[in-house]
Amino acid sequence: MSSNTQPPTDAASPVEPTTRAEATASPRTTVETDVPEGGPVYRCAYCGRPFTEESYLVLHRGLAHGDVVTADEREAFEAAYAEENASLRRFRIIALGLLVLLYFGFLFVFAVVT
């Protein structure tokens, strides 16, 4: 099999791989993935792994197959990666705020009770 096989460029619909390229043996590609029955399945055209959401597929392509993706796939990965980082940053700020509120809440309760 050739590792220069290009996947279909229509990323808006679930993709079934037409040909499988050899997957590199890295921790990112050796994890088993499974999707529930009846839902949409997005498959990686490089290694055939199934994903339940297109954004997961885009992130997988960029992380696991970054050396062989097309320019369009690279741009989609960078956009999805930036969006994921923004979501994680927002979650961390909210979690920190909740921890601070919880800490001061316990501190005020302790001050009132004692």
PDB file of C-alpha atoms in Angstrom:
ATOM      1  CA  MET A   1       0.000   0.000   0.000  1.00  0.00           C
ATOM      2  CA  SER A   2       1.161   3.495  -0.724  1.00  0.00           C
ATOM      3  CA  SER A   3       1.358   6.121   2.007  1.00  0.00           C
ATOM      4  CA  ASN A   4       0.811   8.871  -0.577  1.00  0.00           C
ATOM      5  CA  THR A   5      -2.887   8.046  -0.974  1.00  0.00           C
ATOM      6  CA  GLN A   6      -4.953  11.213  -0.639  1.00  0.00           C
ATOM      7  CA  PRO A   7      -8.289  11.025   1.226  1.00  0.00           C
ATOM      8  CA  PRO A   8     -11.535  12.410  -0.155  1.00  0.00           C
ATOM      9  CA  THR A   9     -11.747  16.173   0.269  1.00  0.00           C
ATOM     10  CA  ASP A  10     -15.485  16.327   1.043  1.00  0.00           C
ATOM     11  CA  ALA A  11     -15.307  16.591   4.840  1.00  0.00           C
ATOM     12  CA  ALA A  12     -18.955  17.627   5.305  1.00  0.00           C
ATOM     13  CA  SER A  13     -20.330  14.092   5.134  1.00  0.00           C
ATOM     14  CA  PRO A  14     -19.284  10.861   6.843  1.00  0.00           C
ATOM     15  CA  VAL A  15     -16.337   9.380   5.011  1.00  0.00           C
ATOM     16  CA  GLU A  16     -15.628   5.743   4.325  1.00  0.00           C
ATOM     17  CA  PRO A  17     -11.990   5.092   3.445  1.00  0.00           C
ATOM     18  CA  THR A  18     -11.481   4.023  -0.118  1.00  0.00           C
ATOM     19  CA  THR A  19      -7.975   2.780   0.517  1.00  0.00           C
ATOM     20  CA  ARG A  20      -6.090   2.402   3.765  1.00  0.00           C
ATOM     21  CA  ALA A  21      -2.639   3.810   4.136  1.00  0.00           C
ATOM     22  CA  GLU A  22      -0.295   2.243   6.609  1.00  0.00           C
ATOM     23  CA  ALA A  23      -0.861   3.773  10.039  1.00  0.00           C
ATOM     24  CA  THR A  24       2.160   4.688  12.050  1.00  0.00           C
ATOM     25  CA  ALA A  25       2.454   2.883  15.366  1.00  0.00           C
ATOM     26  CA  SER A  26       2.199   5.747  17.816  1.00  0.00           C
ATOM     27  CA  PRO A  27       0.224   6.077  21.056  1.00  0.00           C
ATOM     28  CA  ARG A  28      -2.290   8.273  19.246  1.00  0.00           C
ATOM     29  CA  THR A  29      -3.164   5.607  16.699  1.00  0.00           C
ATOM     30  CA  THR A  30      -3.044   2.467  18.844  1.00  0.00           C
ATOM     31  CA  VAL A  31      -6.005   3.418  21.036  1.00  0.00           C
ATOM     32  CA  GLU A  32      -9.167   1.546  20.067  1.00  0.00           C
ATOM     33  CA  THR A  33     -12.159   3.713  19.144  1.00  0.00           C
ATOM     34  CA  ASP A  34     -15.771   2.662  18.822  1.00  0.00           C
ATOM     35  CA  VAL A  35     -18.923   4.450  17.739  1.00  0.00           C
ATOM     36  CA  PRO A  36     -22.529   3.716  18.762  1.00  0.00           C
ATOM     37  CA  GLU A  37     -24.823   1.918  16.348  1.00  0.00           C
ATOM     38  CA  GLY A  38     -27.076   4.037  14.138  1.00  0.00           C
ATOM     39  CA  GLY A  39     -25.167   7.311  14.447  1.00  0.00           C
ATOM     40  CA  PRO A  40     -22.999   8.995  11.846  1.00  0.00           C
ATOM     41  CA  VAL A  41     -19.544   7.494  11.469  1.00  0.00           C
ATOM     42  CA  TYR A  42     -16.598   9.558  10.266  1.00  0.00           C
ATOM     43  CA  ARG A  43     -13.689   7.333   9.255  1.00  0.00           C
ATOM     44  CA  CYS A  44     -10.095   8.372   8.799  1.00  0.00           C
ATOM     45  CA  ALA A  45      -9.069   7.843   5.199  1.00  0.00           C
ATOM     46  CA  TYR A  46      -5.498   7.141   6.301  1.00  0.00           C
ATOM     47  CA  CYS A  47      -6.002   4.471   8.981  1.00  0.00           C
ATOM     48  CA  GLY A  48      -9.750   3.723   9.005  1.00  0.00           C
ATOM     49  CA  ARG A  49     -10.433   4.622  12.656  1.00  0.00           C
ATOM     50  CA  PRO A  50     -14.079   5.598  13.324  1.00  0.00           C
ATOM     51  CA  PHE A  51     -15.127   8.833  15.051  1.00  0.00           C
ATOM     52  CA  THR A  52     -18.544  10.098  16.147  1.00  0.00           C
ATOM     53  CA  GLU A  53     -17.886  13.752  15.291  1.00  0.00           C
ATOM     54  CA  GLU A  54     -16.174  15.383  12.375  1.00  0.00           C
ATOM     55  CA  SER A  55     -14.108  17.639  14.636  1.00  0.00           C
ATOM     56  CA  TYR A  56     -12.607  14.539  16.295  1.00  0.00           C
ATOM     57  CA  LEU A  57     -11.654  13.231  12.867  1.00  0.00           C
ATOM     58  CA  VAL A  58     -10.060  16.544  11.890  1.00  0.00           C
ATOM     59  CA  LEU A  59      -8.027  16.638  15.126  1.00  0.00           C
ATOM     60  CA  HIS A  60      -6.998  12.999  14.661  1.00  0.00           C
ATOM     61  CA  ARG A  61      -5.778  13.613  11.119  1.00  0.00           C
ATOM     62  CA  GLY A  62      -3.625  16.538  12.196  1.00  0.00           C
ATOM     63  CA  LEU A  63      -2.157  14.783  15.226  1.00  0.00           C
ATOM     64  CA  ALA A  64      -1.694  11.236  13.945  1.00  0.00           C
ATOM     65  CA  HIS A  65      -1.127  11.865  10.229  1.00  0.00           C
ATOM     66  CA  GLY A  66       0.317  15.391  10.238  1.00  0.00           C
ATOM     67  CA  ASP A  67       3.131  14.478   7.875  1.00  0.00           C
ATOM     68  CA  VAL A  68       0.831  13.247   5.076  1.00  0.00           C
ATOM     69  CA  VAL A  69      -2.284  15.470   5.254  1.00  0.00           C
ATOM     70  CA  THR A  70      -3.207  17.883   2.491  1.00  0.00           C
ATOM     71  CA  ALA A  71      -3.017  21.657   2.843  1.00  0.00           C
ATOM     72  CA  ASP A  72      -6.812  21.914   3.273  1.00  0.00           C
ATOM     73  CA  GLU A  73      -6.757  19.258   5.993  1.00  0.00           C
ATOM     74  CA  ARG A  74      -3.879  21.078   7.692  1.00  0.00           C
ATOM     75  CA  GLU A  75      -5.879  24.334   7.721  1.00  0.00           C
ATOM     76  CA  ALA A  76      -8.947  22.528   9.082  1.00  0.00           C
ATOM     77  CA  PHE A  77      -6.784  20.937  11.794  1.00  0.00           C
ATOM     78  CA  GLU A  78      -5.272  24.277  12.807  1.00  0.00           C
ATOM     79  CA  ALA A  79      -8.738  25.857  13.052  1.00  0.00           C
ATOM     80  CA  ALA A  80     -10.123  22.922  15.079  1.00  0.00           C
ATOM     81  CA  TYR A  81      -7.034  22.931  17.307  1.00  0.00           C
ATOM     82  CA  ALA A  82      -7.404  26.661  18.006  1.00  0.00           C
ATOM     83  CA  GLU A  83     -11.105  26.200  18.790  1.00  0.00           C
ATOM     84  CA  GLU A  84     -10.322  23.276  21.109  1.00  0.00           C
ATOM     85  CA  ASN A  85      -7.655  25.332  22.896  1.00  0.00           C
ATOM     86  CA  ALA A  86     -10.112  28.203  23.367  1.00  0.00           C
ATOM     87  CA  SER A  87     -12.692  25.809  24.847  1.00  0.00           C
ATOM     88  CA  LEU A  88     -10.115  24.302  27.203  1.00  0.00           C
ATOM     89  CA  ARG A  89      -8.927  27.745  28.297  1.00  0.00           C
ATOM     90  CA  ARG A  90     -12.506  28.798  29.051  1.00  0.00           C
ATOM     91  CA  PHE A  91     -13.106  25.589  31.034  1.00  0.00           C
ATOM     92  CA  ARG A  92      -9.923  26.133  33.070  1.00  0.00           C
ATOM     93  CA  ILE A  93     -10.881  29.727  33.912  1.00  0.00           C
ATOM     94  CA  ILE A  94     -14.390  28.674  34.973  1.00  0.00           C
ATOM     95  CA  ALA A  95     -13.008  25.773  37.049  1.00  0.00           C
ATOM     96  CA  LEU A  96     -10.514  28.090  38.756  1.00  0.00           C
ATOM     97  CA  GLY A  97     -13.277  30.605  39.495  1.00  0.00           C
ATOM     98  CA  LEU A  98     -15.453  27.885  41.016  1.00  0.00           C
ATOM     99  CA  LEU A  99     -12.576  26.658  43.176  1.00  0.00           C
ATOM    100  CA  VAL A 100     -11.916  30.203  44.443  1.00  0.00           C
ATOM    101  CA  LEU A 101     -15.632  30.661  45.228  1.00  0.00           C
ATOM    102  CA  LEU A 102     -15.743  27.314  47.000  1.00  0.00           C
ATOM    103  CA  TYR A 103     -12.632  28.157  49.024  1.00  0.00           C
ATOM    104  CA  PHE A 104     -13.941  31.537  50.158  1.00  0.00           C
ATOM    105  CA  GLY A 105     -17.389  30.055  50.770  1.00  0.00           C
ATOM    106  CA  PHE A 106     -15.904  27.511  53.176  1.00  0.00           C
ATOM    107  CA  LEU A 107     -13.737  30.215  54.721  1.00  0.00           C
ATOM    108  CA  PHE A 108     -16.780  32.440  55.416  1.00  0.00           C
ATOM    109  CA  VAL A 109     -18.788  29.498  56.774  1.00  0.00           C
ATOM    110  CA  PHE A 110     -15.891  28.595  59.044  1.00  0.00           C
ATOM    111  CA  ALA A 111     -15.596  32.202  60.225  1.00  0.00           C
ATOM    112  CA  VAL A 112     -19.325  32.391  61.024  1.00  0.00           C
ATOM    113  CA  VAL A 113     -19.521  28.985  62.756  1.00  0.00           C
ATOM    114  CA  THR A 114     -16.477  29.440  64.977  1.00  0.00           C
TER     115      THR A 114
END
